[in-house]
Short mmCIF file of C-alpha atoms (C1' of nucleotides) in Angstrom, two decimals:
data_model
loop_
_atom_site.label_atom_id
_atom_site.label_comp_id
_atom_site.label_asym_id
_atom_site.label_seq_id
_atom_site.Cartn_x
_atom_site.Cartn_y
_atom_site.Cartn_z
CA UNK A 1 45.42 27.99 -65.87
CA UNK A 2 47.98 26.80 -68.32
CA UNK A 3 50.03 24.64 -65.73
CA UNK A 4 52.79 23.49 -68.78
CA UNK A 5 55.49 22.26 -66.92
CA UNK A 6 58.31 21.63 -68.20
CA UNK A 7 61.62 18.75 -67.53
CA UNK A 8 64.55 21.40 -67.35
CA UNK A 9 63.89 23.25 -64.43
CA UNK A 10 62.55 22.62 -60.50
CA UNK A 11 58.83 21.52 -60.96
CA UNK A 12 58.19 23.73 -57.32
CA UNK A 13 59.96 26.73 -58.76
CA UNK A 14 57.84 26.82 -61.45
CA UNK A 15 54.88 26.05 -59.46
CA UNK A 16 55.69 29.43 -57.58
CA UNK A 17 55.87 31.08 -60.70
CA UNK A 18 51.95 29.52 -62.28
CA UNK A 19 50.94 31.28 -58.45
CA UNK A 20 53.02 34.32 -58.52
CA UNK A 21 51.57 35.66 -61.96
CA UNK A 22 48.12 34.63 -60.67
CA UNK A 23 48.59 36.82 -58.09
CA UNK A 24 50.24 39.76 -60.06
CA UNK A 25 48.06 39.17 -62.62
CA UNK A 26 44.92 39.63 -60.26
CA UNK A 27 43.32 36.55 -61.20
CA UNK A 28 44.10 35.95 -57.22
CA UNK A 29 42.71 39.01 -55.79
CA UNK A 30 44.33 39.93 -52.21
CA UNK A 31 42.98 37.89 -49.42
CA UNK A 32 41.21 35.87 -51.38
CA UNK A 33 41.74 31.89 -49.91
CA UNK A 34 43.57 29.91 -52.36
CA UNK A 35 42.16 26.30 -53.16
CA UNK A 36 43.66 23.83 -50.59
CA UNK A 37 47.38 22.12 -51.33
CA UNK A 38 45.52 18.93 -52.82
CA UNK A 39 43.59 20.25 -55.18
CA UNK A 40 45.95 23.07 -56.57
CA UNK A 41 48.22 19.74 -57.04
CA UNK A 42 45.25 17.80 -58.99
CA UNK A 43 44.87 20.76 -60.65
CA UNK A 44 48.37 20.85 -61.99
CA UNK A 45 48.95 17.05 -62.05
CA UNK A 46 51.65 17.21 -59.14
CA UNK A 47 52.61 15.50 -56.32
CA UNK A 48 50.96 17.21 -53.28
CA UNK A 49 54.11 17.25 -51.52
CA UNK A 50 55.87 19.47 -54.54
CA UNK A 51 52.76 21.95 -54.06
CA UNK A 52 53.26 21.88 -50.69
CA UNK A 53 57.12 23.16 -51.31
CA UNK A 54 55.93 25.82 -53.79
CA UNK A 55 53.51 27.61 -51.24
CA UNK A 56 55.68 27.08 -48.42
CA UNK A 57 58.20 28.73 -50.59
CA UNK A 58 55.56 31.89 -51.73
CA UNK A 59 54.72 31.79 -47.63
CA UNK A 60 58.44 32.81 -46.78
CA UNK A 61 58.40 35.33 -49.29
CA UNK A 62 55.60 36.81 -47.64
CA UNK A 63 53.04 36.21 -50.95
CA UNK A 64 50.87 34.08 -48.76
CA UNK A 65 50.06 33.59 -45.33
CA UNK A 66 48.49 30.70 -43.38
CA UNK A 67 45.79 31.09 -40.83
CA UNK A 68 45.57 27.81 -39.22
CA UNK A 69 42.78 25.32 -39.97
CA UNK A 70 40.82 27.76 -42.21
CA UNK A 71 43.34 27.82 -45.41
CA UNK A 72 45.78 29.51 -47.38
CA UNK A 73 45.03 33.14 -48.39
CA UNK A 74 46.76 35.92 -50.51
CA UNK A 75 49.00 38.62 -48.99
CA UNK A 76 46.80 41.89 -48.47
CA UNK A 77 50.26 43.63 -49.00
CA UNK A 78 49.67 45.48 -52.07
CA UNK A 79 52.83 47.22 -52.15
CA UNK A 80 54.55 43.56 -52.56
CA UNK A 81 52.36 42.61 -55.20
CA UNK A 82 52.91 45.78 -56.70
CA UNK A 83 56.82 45.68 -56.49
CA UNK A 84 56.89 41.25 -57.30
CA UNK A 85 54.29 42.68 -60.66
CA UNK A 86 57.23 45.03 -61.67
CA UNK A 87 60.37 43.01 -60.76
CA UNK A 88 59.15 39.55 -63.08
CA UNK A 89 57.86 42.22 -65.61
CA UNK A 90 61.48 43.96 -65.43
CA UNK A 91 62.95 40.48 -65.85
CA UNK A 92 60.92 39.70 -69.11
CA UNK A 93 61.77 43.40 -70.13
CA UNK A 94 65.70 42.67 -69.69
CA UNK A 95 65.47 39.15 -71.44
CA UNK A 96 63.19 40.38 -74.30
CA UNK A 97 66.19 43.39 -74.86
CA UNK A 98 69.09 40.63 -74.35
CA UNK A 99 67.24 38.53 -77.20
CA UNK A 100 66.75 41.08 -79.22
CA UNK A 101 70.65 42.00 -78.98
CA UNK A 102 71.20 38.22 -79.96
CA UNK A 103 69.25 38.90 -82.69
CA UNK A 104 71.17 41.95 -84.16
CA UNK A 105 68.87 44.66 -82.92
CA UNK A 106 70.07 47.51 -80.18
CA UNK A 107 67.92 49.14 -77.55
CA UNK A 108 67.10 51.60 -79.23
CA UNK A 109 66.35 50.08 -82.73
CA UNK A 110 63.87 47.54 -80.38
CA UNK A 111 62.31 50.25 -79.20
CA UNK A 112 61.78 51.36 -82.40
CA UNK A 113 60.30 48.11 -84.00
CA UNK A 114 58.68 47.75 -80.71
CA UNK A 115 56.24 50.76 -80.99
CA UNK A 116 55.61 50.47 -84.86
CA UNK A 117 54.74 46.74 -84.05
CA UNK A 118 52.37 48.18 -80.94
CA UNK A 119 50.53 50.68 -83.28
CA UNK A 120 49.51 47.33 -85.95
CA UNK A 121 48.61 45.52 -83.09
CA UNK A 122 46.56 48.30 -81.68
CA UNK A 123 44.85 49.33 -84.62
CA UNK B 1 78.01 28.70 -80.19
CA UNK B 2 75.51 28.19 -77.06
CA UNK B 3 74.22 24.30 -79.10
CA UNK B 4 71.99 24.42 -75.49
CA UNK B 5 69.51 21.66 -76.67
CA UNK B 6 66.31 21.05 -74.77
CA UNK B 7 64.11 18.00 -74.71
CA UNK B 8 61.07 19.58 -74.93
CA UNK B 9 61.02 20.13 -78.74
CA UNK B 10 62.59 18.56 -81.84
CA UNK B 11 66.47 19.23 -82.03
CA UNK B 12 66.77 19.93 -85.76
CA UNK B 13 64.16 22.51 -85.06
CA UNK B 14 66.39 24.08 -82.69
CA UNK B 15 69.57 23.68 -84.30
CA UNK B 16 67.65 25.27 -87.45
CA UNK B 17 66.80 28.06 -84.77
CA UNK B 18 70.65 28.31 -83.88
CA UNK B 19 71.61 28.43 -87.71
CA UNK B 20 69.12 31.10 -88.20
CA UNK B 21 70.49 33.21 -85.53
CA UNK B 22 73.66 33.01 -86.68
CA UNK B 23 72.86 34.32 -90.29
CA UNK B 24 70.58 36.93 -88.98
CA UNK B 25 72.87 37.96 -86.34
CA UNK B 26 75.56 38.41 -89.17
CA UNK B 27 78.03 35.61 -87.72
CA UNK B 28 77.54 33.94 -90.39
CA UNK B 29 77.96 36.23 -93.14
CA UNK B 30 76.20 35.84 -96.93
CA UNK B 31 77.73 33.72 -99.17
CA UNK B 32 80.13 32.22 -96.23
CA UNK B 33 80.77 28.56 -95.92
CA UNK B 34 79.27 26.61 -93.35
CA UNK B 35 81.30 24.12 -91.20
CA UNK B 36 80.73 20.78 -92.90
CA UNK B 37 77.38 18.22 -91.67
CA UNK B 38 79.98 16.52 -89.83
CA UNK B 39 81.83 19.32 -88.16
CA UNK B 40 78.41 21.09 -87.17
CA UNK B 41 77.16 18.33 -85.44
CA UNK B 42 80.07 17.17 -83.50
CA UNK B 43 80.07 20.81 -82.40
CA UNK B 44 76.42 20.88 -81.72
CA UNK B 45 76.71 17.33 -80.13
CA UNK B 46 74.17 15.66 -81.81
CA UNK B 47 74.27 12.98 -84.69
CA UNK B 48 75.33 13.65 -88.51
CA UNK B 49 71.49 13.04 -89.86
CA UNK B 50 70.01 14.94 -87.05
CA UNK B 51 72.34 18.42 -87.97
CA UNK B 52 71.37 17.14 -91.94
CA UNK B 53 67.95 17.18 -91.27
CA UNK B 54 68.15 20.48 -90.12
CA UNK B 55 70.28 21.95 -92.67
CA UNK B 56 68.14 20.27 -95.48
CA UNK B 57 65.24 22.35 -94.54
CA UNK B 58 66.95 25.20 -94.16
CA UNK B 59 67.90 24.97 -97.64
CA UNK B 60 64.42 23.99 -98.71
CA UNK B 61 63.49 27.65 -97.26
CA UNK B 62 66.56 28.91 -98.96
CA UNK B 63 68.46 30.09 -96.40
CA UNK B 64 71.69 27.81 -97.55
CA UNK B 65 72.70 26.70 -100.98
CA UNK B 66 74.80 23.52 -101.37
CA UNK B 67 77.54 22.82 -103.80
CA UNK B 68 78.08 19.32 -104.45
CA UNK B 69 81.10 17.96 -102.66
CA UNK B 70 82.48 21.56 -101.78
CA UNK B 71 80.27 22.31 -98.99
CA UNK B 72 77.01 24.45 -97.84
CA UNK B 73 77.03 28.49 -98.27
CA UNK B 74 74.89 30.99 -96.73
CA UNK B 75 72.10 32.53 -99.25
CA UNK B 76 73.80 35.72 -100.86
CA UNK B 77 70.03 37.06 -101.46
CA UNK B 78 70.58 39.63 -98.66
CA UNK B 79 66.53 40.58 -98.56
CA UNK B 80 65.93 37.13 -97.67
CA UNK B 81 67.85 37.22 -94.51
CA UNK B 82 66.58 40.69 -93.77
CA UNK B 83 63.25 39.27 -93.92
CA UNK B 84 64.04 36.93 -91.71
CA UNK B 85 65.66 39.13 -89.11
CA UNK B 86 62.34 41.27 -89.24
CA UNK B 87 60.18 37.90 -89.08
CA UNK B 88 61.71 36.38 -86.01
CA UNK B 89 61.99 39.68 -84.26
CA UNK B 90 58.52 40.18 -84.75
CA UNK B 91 57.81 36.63 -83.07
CA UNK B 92 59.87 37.73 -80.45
CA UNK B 93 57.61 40.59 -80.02
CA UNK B 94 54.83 38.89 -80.14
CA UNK B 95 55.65 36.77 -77.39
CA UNK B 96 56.62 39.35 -75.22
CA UNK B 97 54.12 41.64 -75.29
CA UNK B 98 52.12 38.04 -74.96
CA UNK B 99 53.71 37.45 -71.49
CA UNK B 100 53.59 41.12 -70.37
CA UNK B 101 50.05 40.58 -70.94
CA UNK B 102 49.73 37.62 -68.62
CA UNK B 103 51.63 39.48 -66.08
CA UNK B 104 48.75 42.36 -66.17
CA UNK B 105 50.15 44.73 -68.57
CA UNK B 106 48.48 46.54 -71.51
CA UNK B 107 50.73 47.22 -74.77
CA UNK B 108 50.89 50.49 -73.60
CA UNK B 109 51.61 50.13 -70.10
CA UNK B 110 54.33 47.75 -71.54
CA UNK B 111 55.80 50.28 -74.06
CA UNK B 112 56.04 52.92 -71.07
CA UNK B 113 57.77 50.28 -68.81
CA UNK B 114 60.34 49.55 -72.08
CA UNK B 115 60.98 52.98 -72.72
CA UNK B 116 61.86 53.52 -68.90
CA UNK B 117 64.24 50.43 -68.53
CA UNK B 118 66.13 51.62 -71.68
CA UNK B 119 66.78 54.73 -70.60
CA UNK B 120 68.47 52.69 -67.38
CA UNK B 121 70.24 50.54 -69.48
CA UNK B 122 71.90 53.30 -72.27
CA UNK B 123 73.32 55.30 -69.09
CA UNK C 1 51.40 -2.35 -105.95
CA UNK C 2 54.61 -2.22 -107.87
CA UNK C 3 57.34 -1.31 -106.42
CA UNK C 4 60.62 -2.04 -108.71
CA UNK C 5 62.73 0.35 -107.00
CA UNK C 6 65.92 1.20 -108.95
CA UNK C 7 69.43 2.31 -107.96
CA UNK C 8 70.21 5.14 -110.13
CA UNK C 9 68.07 7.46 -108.00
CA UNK C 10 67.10 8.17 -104.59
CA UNK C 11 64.80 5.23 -103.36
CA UNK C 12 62.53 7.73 -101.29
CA UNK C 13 62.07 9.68 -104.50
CA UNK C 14 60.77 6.30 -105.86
CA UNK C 15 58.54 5.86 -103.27
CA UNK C 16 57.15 9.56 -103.66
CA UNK C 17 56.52 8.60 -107.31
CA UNK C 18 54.36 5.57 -106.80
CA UNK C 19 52.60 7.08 -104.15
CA UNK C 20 51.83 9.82 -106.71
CA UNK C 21 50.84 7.67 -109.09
CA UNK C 22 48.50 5.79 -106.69
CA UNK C 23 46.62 9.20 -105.74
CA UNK C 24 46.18 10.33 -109.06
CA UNK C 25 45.43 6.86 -110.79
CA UNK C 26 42.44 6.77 -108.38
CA UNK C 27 43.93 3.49 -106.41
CA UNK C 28 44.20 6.31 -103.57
CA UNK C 29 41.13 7.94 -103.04
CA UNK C 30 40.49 11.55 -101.73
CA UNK C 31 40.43 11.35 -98.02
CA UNK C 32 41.67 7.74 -97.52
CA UNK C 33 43.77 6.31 -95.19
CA UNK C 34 47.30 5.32 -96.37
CA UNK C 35 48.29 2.07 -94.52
CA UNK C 36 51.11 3.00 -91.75
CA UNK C 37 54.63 3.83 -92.57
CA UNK C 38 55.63 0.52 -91.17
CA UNK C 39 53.37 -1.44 -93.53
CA UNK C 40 53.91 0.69 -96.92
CA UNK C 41 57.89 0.40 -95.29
CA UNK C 42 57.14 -3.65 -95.46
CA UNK C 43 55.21 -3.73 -98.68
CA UNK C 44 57.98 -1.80 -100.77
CA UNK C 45 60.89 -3.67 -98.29
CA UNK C 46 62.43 -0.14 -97.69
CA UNK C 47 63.36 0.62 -94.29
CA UNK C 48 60.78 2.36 -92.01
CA UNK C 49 62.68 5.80 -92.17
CA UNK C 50 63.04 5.74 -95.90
CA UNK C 51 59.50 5.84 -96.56
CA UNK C 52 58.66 8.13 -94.10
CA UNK C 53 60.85 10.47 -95.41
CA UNK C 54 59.31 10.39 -98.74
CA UNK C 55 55.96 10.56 -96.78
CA UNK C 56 57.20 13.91 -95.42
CA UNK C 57 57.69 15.07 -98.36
CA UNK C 58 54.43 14.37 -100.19
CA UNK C 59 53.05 15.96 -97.06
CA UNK C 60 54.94 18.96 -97.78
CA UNK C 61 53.88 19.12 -100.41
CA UNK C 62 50.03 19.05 -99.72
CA UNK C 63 49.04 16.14 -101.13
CA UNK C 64 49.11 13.66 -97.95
CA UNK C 65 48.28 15.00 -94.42
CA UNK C 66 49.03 13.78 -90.79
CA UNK C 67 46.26 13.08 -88.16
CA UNK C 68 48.85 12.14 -85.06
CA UNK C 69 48.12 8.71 -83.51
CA UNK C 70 45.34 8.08 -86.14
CA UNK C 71 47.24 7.90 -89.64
CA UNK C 72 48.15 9.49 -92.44
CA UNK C 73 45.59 10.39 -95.44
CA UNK C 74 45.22 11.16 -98.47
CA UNK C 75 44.75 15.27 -99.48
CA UNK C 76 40.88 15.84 -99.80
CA UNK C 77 41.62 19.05 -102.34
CA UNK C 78 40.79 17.25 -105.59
CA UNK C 79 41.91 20.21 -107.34
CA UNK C 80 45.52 19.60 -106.21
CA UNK C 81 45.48 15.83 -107.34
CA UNK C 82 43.98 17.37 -110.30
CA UNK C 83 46.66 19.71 -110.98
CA UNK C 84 49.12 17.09 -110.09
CA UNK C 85 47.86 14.26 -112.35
CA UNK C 86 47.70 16.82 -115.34
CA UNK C 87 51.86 17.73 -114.64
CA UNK C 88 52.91 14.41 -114.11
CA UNK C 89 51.29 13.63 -117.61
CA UNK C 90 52.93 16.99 -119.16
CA UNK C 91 56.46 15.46 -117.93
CA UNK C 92 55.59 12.09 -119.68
CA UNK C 93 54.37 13.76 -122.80
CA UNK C 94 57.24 15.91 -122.78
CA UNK C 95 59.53 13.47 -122.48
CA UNK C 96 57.54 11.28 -124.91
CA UNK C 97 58.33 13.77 -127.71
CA UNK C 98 61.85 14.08 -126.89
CA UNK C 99 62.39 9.75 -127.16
CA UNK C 100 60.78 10.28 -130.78
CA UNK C 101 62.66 13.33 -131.55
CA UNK C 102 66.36 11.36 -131.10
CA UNK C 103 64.94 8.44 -132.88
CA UNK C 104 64.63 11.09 -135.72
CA UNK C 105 60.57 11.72 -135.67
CA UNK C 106 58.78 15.32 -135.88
CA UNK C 107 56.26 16.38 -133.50
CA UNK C 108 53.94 15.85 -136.12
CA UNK C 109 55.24 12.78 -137.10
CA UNK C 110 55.05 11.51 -133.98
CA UNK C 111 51.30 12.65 -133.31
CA UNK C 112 50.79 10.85 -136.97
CA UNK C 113 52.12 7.80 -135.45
CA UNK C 114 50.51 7.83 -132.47
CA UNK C 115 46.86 8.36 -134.07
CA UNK C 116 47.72 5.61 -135.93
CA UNK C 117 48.86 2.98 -133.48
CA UNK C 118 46.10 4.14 -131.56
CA UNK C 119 43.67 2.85 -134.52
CA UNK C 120 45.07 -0.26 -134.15
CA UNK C 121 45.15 -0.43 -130.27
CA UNK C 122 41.35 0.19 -130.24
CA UNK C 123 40.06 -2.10 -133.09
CA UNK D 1 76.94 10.82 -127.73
CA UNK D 2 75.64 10.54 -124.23
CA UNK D 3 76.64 7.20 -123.07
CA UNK D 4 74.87 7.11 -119.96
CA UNK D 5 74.66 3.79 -118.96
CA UNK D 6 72.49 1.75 -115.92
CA UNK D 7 73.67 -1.39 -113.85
CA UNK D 8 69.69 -2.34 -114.03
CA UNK D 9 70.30 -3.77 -117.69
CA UNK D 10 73.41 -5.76 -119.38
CA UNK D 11 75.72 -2.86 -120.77
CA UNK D 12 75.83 -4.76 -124.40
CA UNK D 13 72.08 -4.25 -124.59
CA UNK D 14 72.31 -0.91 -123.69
CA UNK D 15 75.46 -0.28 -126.35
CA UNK D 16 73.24 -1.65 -128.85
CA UNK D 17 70.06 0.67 -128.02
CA UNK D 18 72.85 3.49 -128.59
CA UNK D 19 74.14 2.20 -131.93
CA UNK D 20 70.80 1.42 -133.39
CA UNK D 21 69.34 4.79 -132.55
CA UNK D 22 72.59 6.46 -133.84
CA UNK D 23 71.55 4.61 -136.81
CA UNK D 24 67.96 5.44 -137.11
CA UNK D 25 68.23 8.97 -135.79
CA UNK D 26 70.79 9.52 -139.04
CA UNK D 27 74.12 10.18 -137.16
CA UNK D 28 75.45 7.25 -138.66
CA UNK D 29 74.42 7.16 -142.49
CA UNK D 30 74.05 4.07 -144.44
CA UNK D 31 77.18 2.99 -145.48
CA UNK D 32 79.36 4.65 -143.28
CA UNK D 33 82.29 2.94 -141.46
CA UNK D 34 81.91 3.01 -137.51
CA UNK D 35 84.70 4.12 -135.34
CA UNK D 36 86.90 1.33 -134.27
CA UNK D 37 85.75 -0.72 -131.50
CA UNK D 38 88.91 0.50 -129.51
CA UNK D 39 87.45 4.21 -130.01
CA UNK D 40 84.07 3.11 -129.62
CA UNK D 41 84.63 1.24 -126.34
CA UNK D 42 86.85 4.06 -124.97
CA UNK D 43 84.23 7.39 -125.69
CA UNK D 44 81.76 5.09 -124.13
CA UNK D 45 84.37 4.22 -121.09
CA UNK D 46 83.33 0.52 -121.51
CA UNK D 47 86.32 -2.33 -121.58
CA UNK D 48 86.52 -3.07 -125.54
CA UNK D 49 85.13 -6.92 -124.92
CA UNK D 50 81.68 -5.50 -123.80
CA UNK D 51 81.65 -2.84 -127.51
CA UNK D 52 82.41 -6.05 -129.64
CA UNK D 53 79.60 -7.80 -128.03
CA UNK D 54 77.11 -5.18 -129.12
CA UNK D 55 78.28 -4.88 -132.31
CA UNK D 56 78.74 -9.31 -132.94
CA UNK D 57 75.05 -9.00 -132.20
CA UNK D 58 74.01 -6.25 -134.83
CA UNK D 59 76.14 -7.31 -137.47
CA UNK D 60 73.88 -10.80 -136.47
CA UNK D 61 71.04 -8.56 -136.89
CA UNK D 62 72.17 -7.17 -140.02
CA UNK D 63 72.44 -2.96 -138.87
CA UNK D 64 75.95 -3.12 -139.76
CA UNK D 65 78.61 -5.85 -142.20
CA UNK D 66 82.25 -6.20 -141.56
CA UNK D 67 84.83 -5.94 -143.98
CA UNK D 68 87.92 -7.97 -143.11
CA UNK D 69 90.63 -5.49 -142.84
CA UNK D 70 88.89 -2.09 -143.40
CA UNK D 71 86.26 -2.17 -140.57
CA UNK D 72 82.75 -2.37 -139.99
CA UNK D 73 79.74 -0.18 -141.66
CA UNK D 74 77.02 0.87 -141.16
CA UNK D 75 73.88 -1.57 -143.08
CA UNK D 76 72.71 -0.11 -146.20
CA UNK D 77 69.86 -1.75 -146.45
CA UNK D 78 67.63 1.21 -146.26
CA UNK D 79 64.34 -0.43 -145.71
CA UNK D 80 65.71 -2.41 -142.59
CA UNK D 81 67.05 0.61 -141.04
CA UNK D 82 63.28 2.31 -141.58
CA UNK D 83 61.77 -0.87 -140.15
CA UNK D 84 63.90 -0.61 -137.21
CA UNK D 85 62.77 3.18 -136.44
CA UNK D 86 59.26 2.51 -136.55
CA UNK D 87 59.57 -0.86 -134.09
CA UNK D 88 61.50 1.09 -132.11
CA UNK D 89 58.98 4.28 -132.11
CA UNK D 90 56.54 1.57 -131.82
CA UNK D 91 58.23 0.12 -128.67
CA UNK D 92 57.65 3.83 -127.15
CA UNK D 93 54.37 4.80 -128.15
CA UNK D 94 53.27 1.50 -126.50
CA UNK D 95 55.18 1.94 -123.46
CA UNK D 96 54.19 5.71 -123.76
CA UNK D 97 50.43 4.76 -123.43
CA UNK D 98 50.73 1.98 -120.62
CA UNK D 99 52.51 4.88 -118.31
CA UNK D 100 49.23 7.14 -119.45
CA UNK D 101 47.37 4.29 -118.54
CA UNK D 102 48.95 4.17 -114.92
CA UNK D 103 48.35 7.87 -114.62
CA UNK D 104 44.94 7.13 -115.57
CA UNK D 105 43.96 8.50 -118.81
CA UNK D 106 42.63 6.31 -121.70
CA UNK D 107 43.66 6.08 -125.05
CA UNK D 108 41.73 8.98 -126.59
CA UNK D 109 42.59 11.27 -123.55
CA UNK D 110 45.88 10.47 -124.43
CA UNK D 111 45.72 11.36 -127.65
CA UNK D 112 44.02 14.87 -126.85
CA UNK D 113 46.59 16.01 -124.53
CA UNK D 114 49.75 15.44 -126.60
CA UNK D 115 47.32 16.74 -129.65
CA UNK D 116 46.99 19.59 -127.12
CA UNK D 117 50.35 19.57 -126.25
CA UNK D 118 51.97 19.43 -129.35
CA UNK D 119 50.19 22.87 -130.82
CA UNK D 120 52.03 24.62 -127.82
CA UNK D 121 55.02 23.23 -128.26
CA UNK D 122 54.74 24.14 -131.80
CA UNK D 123 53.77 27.43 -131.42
"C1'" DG E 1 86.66 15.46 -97.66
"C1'" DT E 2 81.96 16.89 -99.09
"C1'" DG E 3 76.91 16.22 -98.99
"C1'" DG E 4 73.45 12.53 -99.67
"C1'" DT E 5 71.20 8.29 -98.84
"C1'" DC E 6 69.93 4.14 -96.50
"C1'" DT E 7 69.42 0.69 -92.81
"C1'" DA E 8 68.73 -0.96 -88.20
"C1'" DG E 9 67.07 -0.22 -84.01
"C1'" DA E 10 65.55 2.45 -80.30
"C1'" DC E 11 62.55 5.63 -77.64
"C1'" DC E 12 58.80 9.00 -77.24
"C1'" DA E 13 53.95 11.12 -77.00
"C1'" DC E 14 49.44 10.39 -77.94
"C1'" DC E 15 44.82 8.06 -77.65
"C1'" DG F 1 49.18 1.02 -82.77
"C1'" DT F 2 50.18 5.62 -84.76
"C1'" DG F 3 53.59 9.08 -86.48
"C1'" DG F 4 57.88 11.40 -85.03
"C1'" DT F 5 62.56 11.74 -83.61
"C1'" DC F 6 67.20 10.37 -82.78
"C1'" DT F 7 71.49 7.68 -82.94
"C1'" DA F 8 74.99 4.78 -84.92
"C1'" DG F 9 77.12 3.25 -88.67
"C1'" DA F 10 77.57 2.31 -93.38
"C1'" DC F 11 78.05 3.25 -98.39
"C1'" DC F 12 77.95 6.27 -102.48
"C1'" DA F 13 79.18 9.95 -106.06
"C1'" DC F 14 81.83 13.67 -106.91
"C1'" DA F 15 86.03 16.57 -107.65
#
DNA sequence: GTGGTCTAGACCACC
DNA sequence: GTGGTCTAGACCACA
């Protein structure tokens, strides 16, 4: 994993965002056990206690659950998954239009540019 | 202007970003006058040599022609800055269909998702 | 090195010049290391920033490139330094002829002369 | 004329350089009366003091004579004014093949390229 | 008042 | 120690 962090925002929050898109992205499969709070933060380069926040965080949204002494594990909720997958990708989806507006484009002349540039890159 | 600077990458790069937008985005119309090195950077917040930096590359690229002691102008070669407009939209493209990737979409899972938020959004 | 730096034109053009002339005179070799900005700064008595402006440029320009934390060096594409050497020349012949032209000699005159004093100079 | 004159060099001397190649070039034919030094001084935007200097020191050299009351002329000692355009050519072809030099090309590769040179130029 | 250049001095990331 | 960036402040030519 990439684990670029950057100054200008929470580390934690975007912590919970590396671990979200693993999930959504099914590199974490559903009840799979994630690795344990000190090495996820090796792995990043974080303070354990940050890592800590960032699950605890994903654990009251309901991403992850606890089962004492044997680890952290992903949500076997696939309807969340499902509906967290579609919300960040309708996020992207609104930001990607808004820059494109910035840019001089409309909706539907991104949409246009959009699928022309799809059918080079799919070629 | 936004002039919202981060740390995390050169700022004449950026403000050459900003400037860009602006001609592309037709604020800053061909053949206008810029705001003077001096004005542009107070605005921008930065120092005099930092916004010079900036606008002496975009010149080198051609973007902005200067006249001697009357000031910088926008490029009047108006297939330059549609090239431009095209290029960066492209990179924005890119990007995003980058990150829709990550987030476990195919191009064309993306371009049906696209499609389906604009028709939400032209309502 | 020389370094007589004038005041009737940019000193980091200067700089570019002899820096030039020491890649295509040979003193440079293909692939060398330049000595740091701070000690060609020193050695010409230019401030750091000067000469790494004209640095930037040369790299620009291809014929220097930047290994970060190690240096900068010299281009290895002897072509280029090729191609450069034979301009620079061009510009001196070029100018050459013009000098005899205001003192009132032909192009053929002047390649007379010079055949002539070059007789001498190799006796 | 073009009059452009350095702060590297004494302004006389560089007065003088102007005067002599007016002479040798053939703007100023043997014989000829000069402007006045008033005129002189003022089309080359120099204080009149500076002009007289220059010209104190060719009439010393002999490129032009004064005659009380109508002005000074222009030598007519034809054979001084040829020896003077081939020093002064000389002057440049030498300096002309020490900057070839620098570049790195010897004498005879000098030689071919303005040879070379000189037949597309002349074409 | 405009852009352009230069200096001095500082801080940063990288290895 | 390396290159890179940034700021502050100064001076210049030009019209």
């Amino acid at each position: 994993m990439a684990w670029e962090l950057k100054s200008d925002r929470p580390i934690y929050t975007q912590l919970q965002d590396y671990i979200k898109l693993g999930i959504i992205s099914g590199r974490y499969l559903p009840g799979d056990k994630l690795p344990s709070v000190r090495d996820l933060a090796e792995e990043a380069a974080v303070n354990p206690n940050t890592m800590q926040k960032a699950l605890a965080e994903l654990e009251r949204l309901g991403m992850v659950y606890t089962q004492r002494t044997s680890g952290r594990f992903i949500t076997e909720d696939i309807k969340m998954i499902e509906d967290l997958k579609e919300s960040i990708a309708k996020e992207h989806i609104t930001e990607f239009f808004e820059t494109m507006k910035k840019i001089g484009f409309s909706i539907q002349e991104t949409i246009q540019m959009i699928e022309k540039e799809a059918k080079e890159l799919t070629i």
